[in-house]
Amino acid sequence: MKDIVVFSGSAHRSLAKEICEHLGVPLSGADISRFSNDCIQAQLLANCRRRDVFIVQPLVPPTQENLMELLLMIDAARGASADYITAVVPHYAYARSDKKDASRISMGGRLVADMLKTAGATRVLTMSLHSPQVQGFFSMPVDQLTAIGVLAEHYQGKDLSDWVVVSPDFGNAKEAATFARLLGVPMAVGSKKRVADDKVVIDSIVGDVVGKKAIVIDDEVATGGSIIELLDKLEEFGCQQASICTTHGLFAGKAVDRLQGHHMITEVVTTNTVPQDHPDWTQLEVRSVAGLFAEAIRRTHDGKSVSKLFRGVDPQYAPPPPRDGLF
């Protein structure tokens, strides 16, 4: 592709390389170094002048270092006279800090959005933000992708006659309903209350799960505490087994041990928005979203609609339907 340059920070180079393979362009070099006083420096090793620059960097642990790398790379591209600079952030970690739900509390989702703008980003390309309002934090165009179609492909073609899609809470129910529609199965919802970052209480299940097998879908699995709490309640309500399905499989802390050791879990399906390095976890199935990001980058570069990627998949991300009398 002409006049397009793709760089990657340290967070997830394998995803950036795969995106470039789909695009048919090389992954351009970047030198990330550190001074003796622990300050990070970023140098881009390809010409950016009058180019369309894309910088791939999910905000994954160590999140603060990866964020700083991204900001410095954006600043370097701006200083190198790039025409457009798109921050490709497959996992926007600070999306969970999206509301003022306690006194004198920070809103990291908005702050990081401002930092990206100040550094020089002209657009953000991301996937499955934790909540819809986060997109409004940005004072620049944001293209939010969804992996729901990629995840659904894992189950399509299988016998799902006794399966049910389960959302851990009502906040995720809309996505779960769309997922259930794609698979042609019913859905249920857990009634959840979060009491700490890694502790929730699920007091009931809304929907029929008796004798069913569950596909538990959530946008992110970090410590796995919510999932284990939900599975215990599902078993209490008569559910037989479960497949865990998530876009962002962070699997932090004791998550892998928790999920591997639970007797109800038959598989865990996730994407490669964050690096997955669990060679001994036989239950883990990783679906690639590199092709989706590559097509979104291609459409962005060519000035074409990104939302058309999701027509027939998820109406929340697809173009608005035509209305009679309007043109």
JSON list of N, CA, C and O in Angstrom, two decimals, residues 274-325:
[
{"chain": "A", "resi": 274, "resn": "VAL", "atom": "N", "xyz": [-4.41, -8.98, 23.12]},
{"chain": "A", "resi": 274, "resn": "VAL", "atom": "CA", "xyz": [-3.29, -8.93, 24.07]},
{"chain": "A", "resi": 274, "resn": "VAL", "atom": "C", "xyz": [-2.44, -10.18, 23.84]},
{"chain": "A", "resi": 274, "resn": "VAL", "atom": "O", "xyz": [-2.95, -11.20, 23.36]},
{"chain": "A", "resi": 275, "resn": "PRO", "atom": "N", "xyz": [-1.15, -10.16, 24.16]},
{"chain": "A", "resi": 275, "resn": "PRO", "atom": "CA", "xyz": [-0.31, -11.33, 23.93]},
{"chain": "A", "resi": 275, "resn": "PRO", "atom": "C", "xyz": [-0.79, -12.53, 24.74]},
{"chain": "A", "resi": 275, "resn": "PRO", "atom": "O", "xyz": [-1.17, -12.39, 25.90]},
{"chain": "A", "resi": 276, "resn": "GLN", "atom": "N", "xyz": [-0.78, -13.69, 24.12]},
{"chain": "A", "resi": 276, "resn": "GLN", "atom": "CA", "xyz": [-1.17, -14.93, 24.80]},
{"chain": "A", "resi": 276, "resn": "GLN", "atom": "C", "xyz": [0.01, -15.89, 24.77]},
{"chain": "A", "resi": 276, "resn": "GLN", "atom": "O", "xyz": [0.42, -16.35, 23.71]},
{"chain": "A", "resi": 277, "resn": "ASP", "atom": "N", "xyz": [0.57, -16.16, 25.94]},
{"chain": "A", "resi": 277, "resn": "ASP", "atom": "CA", "xyz": [1.74, -17.03, 26.05]},
{"chain": "A", "resi": 277, "resn": "ASP", "atom": "C", "xyz": [1.47, -18.10, 27.11]},
{"chain": "A", "resi": 277, "resn": "ASP", "atom": "O", "xyz": [1.99, -18.04, 28.22]},
{"chain": "A", "resi": 278, "resn": "HIS", "atom": "N", "xyz": [0.61, -19.04, 26.75]},
{"chain": "A", "resi": 278, "resn": "HIS", "atom": "CA", "xyz": [0.23, -20.12, 27.67]},
{"chain": "A", "resi": 278, "resn": "HIS", "atom": "C", "xyz": [0.31, -21.45, 26.93]},
{"chain": "A", "resi": 278, "resn": "HIS", "atom": "O", "xyz": [-0.72, -22.09, 26.67]},
{"chain": "A", "resi": 279, "resn": "PRO", "atom": "N", "xyz": [1.52, -21.92, 26.58]},
{"chain": "A", "resi": 279, "resn": "PRO", "atom": "CA", "xyz": [1.66, -23.12, 25.75]},
{"chain": "A", "resi": 279, "resn": "PRO", "atom": "C", "xyz": [1.11, -24.39, 26.40]},
{"chain": "A", "resi": 279, "resn": "PRO", "atom": "O", "xyz": [0.75, -25.33, 25.70]},
{"chain": "A", "resi": 280, "resn": "ASP", "atom": "N", "xyz": [1.04, -24.42, 27.74]},
{"chain": "A", "resi": 280, "resn": "ASP", "atom": "CA", "xyz": [0.57, -25.63, 28.43]},
{"chain": "A", "resi": 280, "resn": "ASP", "atom": "C", "xyz": [-0.93, -25.60, 28.73]},
{"chain": "A", "resi": 280, "resn": "ASP", "atom": "O", "xyz": [-1.45, -26.55, 29.33]},
{"chain": "A", "resi": 281, "resn": "TRP", "atom": "N", "xyz": [-1.60, -24.52, 28.33]},
{"chain": "A", "resi": 281, "resn": "TRP", "atom": "CA", "xyz": [-3.03, -24.39, 28.60]},
{"chain": "A", "resi": 281, "resn": "TRP", "atom": "C", "xyz": [-3.80, -24.97, 27.41]},
{"chain": "A", "resi": 281, "resn": "TRP", "atom": "O", "xyz": [-4.10, -24.26, 26.47]},
{"chain": "A", "resi": 282, "resn": "THR", "atom": "N", "xyz": [-4.09, -26.22, 27.47]},
{"chain": "A", "resi": 282, "resn": "THR", "atom": "CA", "xyz": [-4.71, -26.91, 26.33]},
{"chain": "A", "resi": 282, "resn": "THR", "atom": "C", "xyz": [-6.15, -26.47, 26.07]},
{"chain": "A", "resi": 282, "resn": "THR", "atom": "O", "xyz": [-6.67, -26.65, 24.97]},
{"chain": "A", "resi": 283, "resn": "GLN", "atom": "N", "xyz": [-6.81, -25.92, 27.08]},
{"chain": "A", "resi": 283, "resn": "GLN", "atom": "CA", "xyz": [-8.19, -25.48, 26.91]},
{"chain": "A", "resi": 283, "resn": "GLN", "atom": "C", "xyz": [-8.30, -24.14, 26.19]},
{"chain": "A", "resi": 283, "resn": "GLN", "atom": "O", "xyz": [-9.39, -23.74, 25.79]},
{"chain": "A", "resi": 284, "resn": "LEU", "atom": "N", "xyz": [-7.18, -23.43, 26.03]},
{"chain": "A", "resi": 284, "resn": "LEU", "atom": "CA", "xyz": [-7.20, -22.07, 25.47]},
{"chain": "A", "resi": 284, "resn": "LEU", "atom": "C", "xyz": [-7.22, -22.11, 23.95]},
{"chain": "A", "resi": 284, "resn": "LEU", "atom": "O", "xyz": [-6.38, -22.73, 23.31]},
{"chain": "A", "resi": 285, "resn": "GLU", "atom": "N", "xyz": [-8.19, -21.40, 23.37]},
{"chain": "A", "resi": 285, "resn": "GLU", "atom": "CA", "xyz": [-8.32, -21.24, 21.91]},
{"chain": "A", "resi": 285, "resn": "GLU", "atom": "C", "xyz": [-8.21, -19.75, 21.60]},
{"chain": "A", "resi": 285, "resn": "GLU", "atom": "O", "xyz": [-9.01, -18.94, 22.08]},
{"chain": "A", "resi": 286, "resn": "VAL", "atom": "N", "xyz": [-7.20, -19.36, 20.80]},
{"chain": "A", "resi": 286, "resn": "VAL", "atom": "CA", "xyz": [-6.96, -17.96, 20.49]},
{"chain": "A", "resi": 286, "resn": "VAL", "atom": "C", "xyz": [-7.37, -17.68, 19.05]},
{"chain": "A", "resi": 286, "resn": "VAL", "atom": "O", "xyz": [-6.84, -18.30, 18.11]},
{"chain": "A", "resi": 287, "resn": "ARG", "atom": "N", "xyz": [-8.29, -16.75, 18.87]},
{"chain": "A", "resi": 287, "resn": "ARG", "atom": "CA", "xyz": [-8.75, -16.32, 17.55]},
{"chain": "A", "resi": 287, "resn": "ARG", "atom": "C", "xyz": [-8.05, -15.02, 17.16]},
{"chain": "A", "resi": 287, "resn": "ARG", "atom": "O", "xyz": [-7.94, -14.11, 17.97]},
{"chain": "A", "resi": 288, "resn": "SER", "atom": "N", "xyz": [-7.55, -14.93, 15.96]},
{"chain": "A", "resi": 288, "resn": "SER", "atom": "CA", "xyz": [-6.82, -13.74, 15.53]},
{"chain": "A", "resi": 288, "resn": "SER", "atom": "C", "xyz": [-7.76, -12.64, 15.02]},
{"chain": "A", "resi": 288, "resn": "SER", "atom": "O", "xyz": [-8.70, -12.91, 14.27]},
{"chain": "A", "resi": 289, "resn": "VAL", "atom": "N", "xyz": [-7.49, -11.41, 15.43]},
{"chain": "A", "resi": 289, "resn": "VAL", "atom": "CA", "xyz": [-8.23, -10.24, 14.94]},
{"chain": "A", "resi": 289, "resn": "VAL", "atom": "C", "xyz": [-7.34, -9.39, 14.03]},
{"chain": "A", "resi": 289, "resn": "VAL", "atom": "O", "xyz": [-7.71, -8.27, 13.68]},
{"chain": "A", "resi": 290, "resn": "ALA", "atom": "N", "xyz": [-6.17, -9.94, 13.64]},
{"chain": "A", "resi": 290, "resn": "ALA", "atom": "CA", "xyz": [-5.24, -9.18, 12.80]},
{"chain": "A", "resi": 290, "resn": "ALA", "atom": "C", "xyz": [-5.87, -8.80, 11.47]},
{"chain": "A", "resi": 290, "resn": "ALA", "atom": "O", "xyz": [-5.71, -7.68, 10.98]},
{"chain": "A", "resi": 291, "resn": "GLY", "atom": "N", "xyz": [-6.61, -9.73, 10.86]},
{"chain": "A", "resi": 291, "resn": "GLY", "atom": "CA", "xyz": [-7.25, -9.44, 9.58]},
{"chain": "A", "resi": 291, "resn": "GLY", "atom": "C", "xyz": [-8.28, -8.33, 9.69]},
{"chain": "A", "resi": 291, "resn": "GLY", "atom": "O", "xyz": [-8.41, -7.50, 8.78]},
{"chain": "A", "resi": 292, "resn": "LEU", "atom": "N", "xyz": [-9.00, -8.31, 10.80]},
{"chain": "A", "resi": 292, "resn": "LEU", "atom": "CA", "xyz": [-10.00, -7.27, 11.03]},
{"chain": "A", "resi": 292, "resn": "LEU", "atom": "C", "xyz": [-9.34, -5.90, 11.17]},
{"chain": "A", "resi": 292, "resn": "LEU", "atom": "O", "xyz": [-9.79, -4.91, 10.59]},
{"chain": "A", "resi": 293, "resn": "PHE", "atom": "N", "xyz": [-8.25, -5.85, 11.95]},
{"chain": "A", "resi": 293, "resn": "PHE", "atom": "CA", "xyz": [-7.54, -4.58, 12.11]},
{"chain": "A", "resi": 293, "resn": "PHE", "atom": "C", "xyz": [-6.90, -4.14, 10.79]},
{"chain": "A", "resi": 293, "resn": "PHE", "atom": "O", "xyz": [-6.91, -2.95, 10.46]},
{"chain": "A", "resi": 294, "resn": "ALA", "atom": "N", "xyz": [-6.37, -5.10, 10.05]},
{"chain": "A", "resi": 294, "resn": "ALA", "atom": "CA", "xyz": [-5.75, -4.75, 8.77]},
{"chain": "A", "resi": 294, "resn": "ALA", "atom": "C", "xyz": [-6.77, -4.15, 7.81]},
{"chain": "A", "resi": 294, "resn": "ALA", "atom": "O", "xyz": [-6.50, -3.15, 7.13]},
{"chain": "A", "resi": 295, "resn": "GLU", "atom": "N", "xyz": [-7.96, -4.75, 7.74]},
{"chain": "A", "resi": 295, "resn": "GLU", "atom": "CA", "xyz": [-8.99, -4.22, 6.85]},
{"chain": "A", "resi": 295, "resn": "GLU", "atom": "C", "xyz": [-9.46, -2.85, 7.31]},
{"chain": "A", "resi": 295, "resn": "GLU", "atom": "O", "xyz": [-9.74, -1.96, 6.49]},
{"chain": "A", "resi": 296, "resn": "ALA", "atom": "N", "xyz": [-9.55, -2.65, 8.63]},
{"chain": "A", "resi": 296, "resn": "ALA", "atom": "CA", "xyz": [-9.94, -1.33, 9.16]},
{"chain": "A", "resi": 296, "resn": "ALA", "atom": "C", "xyz": [-8.87, -0.29, 8.82]},
{"chain": "A", "resi": 296, "resn": "ALA", "atom": "O", "xyz": [-9.20, 0.86, 8.47]},
{"chain": "A", "resi": 297, "resn": "ILE", "atom": "N", "xyz": [-7.60, -0.67, 8.91]},
{"chain": "A", "resi": 297, "resn": "ILE", "atom": "CA", "xyz": [-6.51, 0.25, 8.54]},
{"chain": "A", "resi": 297, "resn": "ILE", "atom": "C", "xyz": [-6.58, 0.57, 7.05]},
{"chain": "A", "resi": 297, "resn": "ILE", "atom": "O", "xyz": [-6.44, 1.73, 6.64]},
{"chain": "A", "resi": 298, "resn": "ARG", "atom": "N", "xyz": [-6.81, -0.44, 6.23]},
{"chain": "A", "resi": 298, "resn": "ARG", "atom": "CA", "xyz": [-6.91, -0.23, 4.79]},
{"chain": "A", "resi": 298, "resn": "ARG", "atom": "C", "xyz": [-8.06, 0.72, 4.45]},
{"chain": "A", "resi": 298, "resn": "ARG", "atom": "O", "xyz": [-7.90, 1.65, 3.64]},
{"chain": "A", "resi": 299, "resn": "ARG", "atom": "N", "xyz": [-9.20, 0.50, 5.09]},
{"chain": "A", "resi": 299, "resn": "ARG", "atom": "CA", "xyz": [-10.36, 1.36, 4.82]},
{"chain": "A", "resi": 299, "resn": "ARG", "atom": "C", "xyz": [-10.13, 2.78, 5.33]},
{"chain": "A", "resi": 299, "resn": "ARG", "atom": "O", "xyz": [-10.55, 3.75, 4.70]},
{"chain": "A", "resi": 300, "resn": "THR", "atom": "N", "xyz": [-9.47, 2.91, 6.47]},
{"chain": "A", "resi": 300, "resn": "THR", "atom": "CA", "xyz": [-9.15, 4.24, 6.99]},
{"chain": "A", "resi": 300, "resn": "THR", "atom": "C", "xyz": [-8.24, 4.98, 6.02]},
{"chain": "A", "resi": 300, "resn": "THR", "atom": "O", "xyz": [-8.45, 6.16, 5.71]},
{"chain": "A", "resi": 301, "resn": "HIS", "atom": "N", "xyz": [-7.23, 4.30, 5.55]},
{"chain": "A", "resi": 301, "resn": "HIS", "atom": "CA", "xyz": [-6.27, 4.91, 4.62]},
{"chain": "A", "resi": 301, "resn": "HIS", "atom": "C", "xyz": [-6.94, 5.31, 3.31]},
{"chain": "A", "resi": 301, "resn": "HIS", "atom": "O", "xyz": [-6.63, 6.36, 2.74]},
{"chain": "A", "resi": 302, "resn": "ASP", "atom": "N", "xyz": [-7.88, 4.47, 2.84]},
{"chain": "A", "resi": 302, "resn": "ASP", "atom": "CA", "xyz": [-8.55, 4.74, 1.55]},
{"chain": "A", "resi": 302, "resn": "ASP", "atom": "C", "xyz": [-9.77, 5.65, 1.69]},
{"chain": "A", "resi": 302, "resn": "ASP", "atom": "O", "xyz": [-10.42, 5.96, 0.70]},
{"chain": "A", "resi": 303, "resn": "GLY", "atom": "N", "xyz": [-10.10, 6.06, 2.91]},
{"chain": "A", "resi": 303, "resn": "GLY", "atom": "CA", "xyz": [-11.26, 6.92, 3.12]},
{"chain": "A", "resi": 303, "resn": "GLY", "atom": "C", "xyz": [-12.58, 6.20, 2.96]},
{"chain": "A", "resi": 303, "resn": "GLY", "atom": "O", "xyz": [-13.58, 6.81, 2.57]},
{"chain": "A", "resi": 304, "resn": "LYS", "atom": "N", "xyz": [-12.61, 4.90, 3.26]},
{"chain": "A", "resi": 304, "resn": "LYS", "atom": "CA", "xyz": [-13.83, 4.11, 3.14]},
{"chain": "A", "resi": 304, "resn": "LYS", "atom": "C", "xyz": [-14.45, 3.85, 4.51]},
{"chain": "A", "resi": 304, "resn": "LYS", "atom": "O", "xyz": [-13.80, 4.04, 5.54]},
{"chain": "A", "resi": 305, "resn": "SER", "atom": "N", "xyz": [-15.68, 3.39, 4.50]},
{"chain": "A", "resi": 305, "resn": "SER", "atom": "CA", "xyz": [-16.40, 3.13, 5.74]},
{"chain": "A", "resi": 305, "resn": "SER", "atom": "C", "xyz": [-15.81, 1.94, 6.48]},
{"chain": "A", "resi": 305, "resn": "SER", "atom": "O", "xyz": [-15.61, 0.87, 5.90]},
{"chain": "A", "resi": 306, "resn": "VAL", "atom": "N", "xyz": [-15.55, 2.12, 7.78]},
{"chain": "A", "resi": 306, "resn": "VAL", "atom": "CA", "xyz": [-15.11, 1.03, 8.64]},
{"chain": "A", "resi": 306, "resn": "VAL", "atom": "C", "xyz": [-16.32, 0.27, 9.18]},
{"chain": "A", "resi": 306, "resn": "VAL", "atom": "O", "xyz": [-16.29, -0.95, 9.36]},
{"chain": "A", "resi": 307, "resn": "SER", "atom": "N", "xyz": [-17.40, 0.99, 9.41]},
{"chain": "A", "resi": 307, "resn": "SER", "atom": "CA", "xyz": [-18.59, 0.37, 9.99]},
{"chain": "A", "resi": 307, "resn": "SER", "atom": "C", "xyz": [-19.20, -0.70, 9.09]},
{"chain": "A", "resi": 307, "resn": "SER", "atom": "O", "xyz": [-19.88, -1.61, 9.57]},
{"chain": "A", "resi": 308, "resn": "LYS", "atom": "N", "xyz": [-18.95, -0.63, 7.78]},
{"chain": "A", "resi": 308, "resn": "LYS", "atom": "CA", "xyz": [-19.49, -1.64, 6.87]},
{"chain": "A", "resi": 308, "resn": "LYS", "atom": "C", "xyz": [-18.93, -3.03, 7.15]},
{"chain": "A", "resi": 308, "resn": "LYS", "atom": "O", "xyz": [-19.50, -4.03, 6.71]},
{"chain": "A", "resi": 309, "resn": "LEU", "atom": "N", "xyz": [-17.81, -3.10, 7.87]},
{"chain": "A", "resi": 309, "resn": "LEU", "atom": "CA", "xyz": [-17.24, -4.39, 8.24]},
{"chain": "A", "resi": 309, "resn": "LEU", "atom": "C", "xyz": [-18.19, -5.20, 9.10]},
{"chain": "A", "resi": 309, "resn": "LEU", "atom": "O", "xyz": [-18.10, -6.43, 9.17]},
{"chain": "A", "resi": 310, "resn": "PHE", "atom": "N", "xyz": [-19.12, -4.51, 9.79]},
{"chain": "A", "resi": 310, "resn": "PHE", "atom": "CA", "xyz": [-19.96, -5.18, 10.77]},
{"chain": "A", "resi": 310, "resn": "PHE", "atom": "C", "xyz": [-21.43, -5.22, 10.38]},
{"chain": "A", "resi": 310, "resn": "PHE", "atom": "O", "xyz": [-22.28, -5.50, 11.20]},
{"chain": "A", "resi": 311, "resn": "ARG", "atom": "N", "xyz": [-21.71, -4.93, 9.11]},
{"chain": "A", "resi": 311, "resn": "ARG", "atom": "CA", "xyz": [-23.08, -5.06, 8.63]},
{"chain": "A", "resi": 311, "resn": "ARG", "atom": "C", "xyz": [-23.49, -6.53, 8.66]},
{"chain": "A", "resi": 311, "resn": "ARG", "atom": "O", "xyz": [-22.79, -7.40, 8.16]},
{"chain": "A", "resi": 312, "resn": "GLY", "atom": "N", "xyz": [-24.60, -6.82, 9.32]},
{"chain": "A", "resi": 312, "resn": "GLY", "atom": "CA", "xyz": [-25.06, -8.18, 9.48]},
{"chain": "A", "resi": 312, "resn": "GLY", "atom": "C", "xyz": [-24.43, -8.90, 10.65]},
{"chain": "A", "resi": 312, "resn": "GLY", "atom": "O", "xyz": [-24.77, -10.05, 10.93]},
{"chain": "A", "resi": 313, "resn": "VAL", "atom": "N", "xyz": [-23.50, -8.23, 11.36]},
{"chain": "A", "resi": 313, "resn": "VAL", "atom": "CA", "xyz": [-22.85, -8.84, 12.52]},
{"chain": "A", "resi": 313, "resn": "VAL", "atom": "C", "xyz": [-23.36, -8.20, 13.80]},
{"chain": "A", "resi": 313, "resn": "VAL", "atom": "O", "xyz": [-23.89, -8.87, 14.69]},
{"chain": "A", "resi": 314, "resn": "ASP", "atom": "N", "xyz": [-23.18, -6.89, 13.92]},
{"chain": "A", "resi": 314, "resn": "ASP", "atom": "CA", "xyz": [-23.60, -6.17, 15.13]},
{"chain": "A", "resi": 314, "resn": "ASP", "atom": "C", "xyz": [-24.11, -4.79, 14.73]},
{"chain": "A", "resi": 314, "resn": "ASP", "atom": "O", "xyz": [-23.33, -3.94, 14.27]},
{"chain": "A", "resi": 315, "resn": "PRO", "atom": "N", "xyz": [-25.41, -4.53, 14.89]},
{"chain": "A", "resi": 315, "resn": "PRO", "atom": "CA", "xyz": [-25.97, -3.24, 14.49]},
{"chain": "A", "resi": 315, "resn": "PRO", "atom": "C", "xyz": [-25.38, -2.05, 15.23]},
{"chain": "A", "resi": 315, "resn": "PRO", "atom": "O", "xyz": [-25.42, -0.93, 14.75]},
{"chain": "A", "resi": 316, "resn": "GLN", "atom": "N", "xyz": [-24.82, -2.29, 16.43]},
{"chain": "A", "resi": 316, "resn": "GLN", "atom": "CA", "xyz": [-24.21, -1.20, 17.19]},
{"chain": "A", "resi": 316, "resn": "GLN", "atom": "C", "xyz": [-22.99, -0.63, 16.47]},
{"chain": "A", "resi": 316, "resn": "GLN", "atom": "O", "xyz": [-22.67, 0.55, 16.58]},
{"chain": "A", "resi": 317, "resn": "TYR", "atom": "N", "xyz": [-22.29, -1.47, 15.70]},
{"chain": "A", "resi": 317, "resn": "TYR", "atom": "CA", "xyz": [-21.07, -1.05, 15.02]},
{"chain": "A", "resi": 317, "resn": "TYR", "atom": "C", "xyz": [-21.28, -0.83, 13.53]},
{"chain": "A", "resi": 317, "resn": "TYR", "atom": "O", "xyz": [-20.44, -0.24, 12.87]},
{"chain": "A", "resi": 318, "resn": "ALA", "atom": "N", "xyz": [-22.38, -1.32, 12.99]},
{"chain": "A", "resi": 318, "resn": "ALA", "atom": "CA", "xyz": [-22.66, -1.22, 11.55]},
{"chain": "A", "resi": 318, "resn": "ALA", "atom": "C", "xyz": [-23.21, 0.15, 11.19]},
{"chain": "A", "resi": 318, "resn": "ALA", "atom": "O", "xyz": [-23.62, 0.92, 12.07]},
{"chain": "A", "resi": 319, "resn": "PRO", "atom": "N", "xyz": [-23.26, 0.49, 9.89]},
{"chain": "A", "resi": 319, "resn": "PRO", "atom": "CA", "xyz": [-23.84, 1.76, 9.47]},
{"chain": "A", "resi": 319, "resn": "PRO", "atom": "C", "xyz": [-25.32, 1.83, 9.84]},
{"chain": "A", "resi": 319, "resn": "PRO", "atom": "O", "xyz": [-25.99, 0.79, 9.94]},
{"chain": "A", "resi": 320, "resn": "PRO", "atom": "N", "xyz": [-25.86, 3.03, 10.05]},
{"chain": "A", "resi": 320, "resn": "PRO", "atom": "CA", "xyz": [-27.29, 3.14, 10.35]},
{"chain": "A", "resi": 320, "resn": "PRO", "atom": "C", "xyz": [-28.12, 2.68, 9.17]},
{"chain": "A", "resi": 320, "resn": "PRO", "atom": "O", "xyz": [-27.75, 2.91, 8.01]},
{"chain": "A", "resi": 321, "resn": "PRO", "atom": "N", "xyz": [-29.24, 1.99, 9.43]},
{"chain": "A", "resi": 321, "resn": "PRO", "atom": "CA", "xyz": [-30.07, 1.50, 8.32]},
{"chain": "A", "resi": 321, "resn": "PRO", "atom": "C", "xyz": [-30.77, 2.65, 7.62]},
{"chain": "A", "resi": 321, "resn": "PRO", "atom": "O", "xyz": [-31.02, 3.70, 8.21]},
{"chain": "A", "resi": 322, "resn": "PRO", "atom": "N", "xyz": [-31.05, 2.49, 6.31]},
{"chain": "A", "resi": 322, "resn": "PRO", "atom": "CA", "xyz": [-31.76, 3.55, 5.58]},
{"chain": "A", "resi": 322, "resn": "PRO", "atom": "C", "xyz": [-33.17, 3.73, 6.11]},
{"chain": "A", "resi": 322, "resn": "PRO", "atom": "O", "xyz": [-33.81, 2.79, 6.57]},
{"chain": "A", "resi": 323, "resn": "ARG", "atom": "N", "xyz": [-33.66, 4.97, 6.07]},
{"chain": "A", "resi": 323, "resn": "ARG", "atom": "CA", "xyz": [-35.02, 5.28, 6.53]},
{"chain": "A", "resi": 323, "resn": "ARG", "atom": "C", "xyz": [-35.82, 5.89, 5.40]},
{"chain": "A", "resi": 323, "resn": "ARG", "atom": "O", "xyz": [-35.31, 6.69, 4.61]},
{"chain": "A", "resi": 324, "resn": "ASP", "atom": "N", "xyz": [-37.08, 5.52, 5.34]},
{"chain": "A", "resi": 324, "resn": "ASP", "atom": "CA", "xyz": [-37.96, 6.03, 4.28]},
{"chain": "A", "resi": 324, "resn": "ASP", "atom": "C", "xyz": [-38.08, 7.55, 4.37]},
{"chain": "A", "resi": 324, "resn": "ASP", "atom": "O", "xyz": [-38.25, 8.13, 5.44]},
{"chain": "A", "resi": 325, "resn": "GLY", "atom": "N", "xyz": [-37.95, 8.20, 3.21]},
{"chain": "A", "resi": 325, "resn": "GLY", "atom": "CA", "xyz": [-38.10, 9.65, 3.17]},
{"chain": "A", "resi": 325, "resn": "GLY", "atom": "C", "xyz": [-36.81, 10.40, 3.44]},
{"chain": "A", "resi": 325, "resn": "GLY", "atom": "O", "xyz": [-36.77, 11.62, 3.33]}
]
